[in-house]
Amino acid sequence: MPVLTKCATASDVDKALQKSLRYLACGGPAGVDAPLATLAPRTRLMSMVTVLVIVKPPHSSAFGLSSANELFDTWFRFLVKQAFETVPQGEKDYVWYKFNIFTCWNLNTNRSIILVFDLRPAIKGRLPSPLLDSIEMGDMIDPYWIHAIFADELVRLQDEAVWGIRNLVRKIEVNRTTSTAPNPNYPALHDIARHAIHISETLDTGVKTIEMMMSEHDQFLADRENADRNSKKTGKRIQKRISFHHLMLSSLRSRSLSTKERLLNEIQLAYNVVAQYDSQISVEIGRAAHADSAAMKTIAFLTLTFFPATFISAIFSMSFFNYNPESDEWTVSKEFWIYWVVAIPITCITALMWSSWHKLFPMKQIGDGVLQPRGEHMAKHNMQSMAVKLRAKFKDSNVGSRV
């Protein structure tokens, strides 16, 4: 299928192309010829667009839309997000695909003009082939043949997106480890959860768009109840195709929701495993502290047992006491009172300093630095709110009394 790198006139297109499907690529509004320029006010062309023109063999050499013809215009948009398992360093691990499509179908000539915006190279490379290779000439008597083709492409991309995120979740499930110290990558888990949420969201909007598309197609068929048998048969066939794509998207949405639930389950499991591991560490710390406490109790018991005897021994070993073996007599110095004058005040001063230290510099409880300012802020906010309510109530009472 030939591609014209520059928009040509209708006669040039008819001379260059002898097939029933014609593809025309334009760099922007400046390159649009006169027939397409008539669509510019309605489509609000951006600076860079890709224009796909599909026509039946023209009955004349003229290409365009006359004012006497009946036109059927549609505009629909799809979004698809795909996440990747591995990406090169510094690149994003996801990509967004956009389908922003305007269609114009001529009732009398069955010609279709498709304007496709914001296509990525991966999708643009599929236009016109192989995306439009499945077109049948009989389908072109219904304007929604275009929608059926792009819905099929949407299902393909969404299927890759859903199974791509499923592979990421499955990788997390397979590589789950609980035998060693758990160290889950929480940022990566939440990034995957974000991708799963976006994919479910695009599937929800895609299903709604397809449902609206089916509703509009039903209305189109109802308005053409006097059409010939071939047109009705084609309309039903296209409606079944769109309905099939709707069913596929609905199934993919269910699959996406289950994948998201699996991912949330893995995130919750990661939190629980870490909490359980920390709990086990806390138990081990408690056991170690209990062992230390038992050792300290033993030391304290030994100290308490030998302290009285040690204290008495220390007193009697002072120079205030003297034992004379020859006379077998004990003598106590008359200056023994000096010991008590010095020891008792120092003991009292030490106990007083210890007590005063804890009163002057109390130990802060964990979280006081955060909870206390928060409580003061809440109390201040509550007082301000109460004051505002009282002023409003007082003002209303004054107004009522004046009335």
Coordinates of C-alpha atoms in Angstrom, one line a residue, residues 33-42:
D33 CA -5.4 19.9 0.8
A34 CA -8.7 21.7 0.2
P35 CA -11.1 18.7 0.8
L36 CA -9.5 17.8 4.1
A37 CA -9.2 21.4 5.1
T38 CA -13.0 21.5 5.3
L39 CA -12.7 19.1 8.2
A40 CA -10.2 21.2 10.1
P41 CA -12.6 23.4 12.0
R42 CA -14.6 20.4 13.2

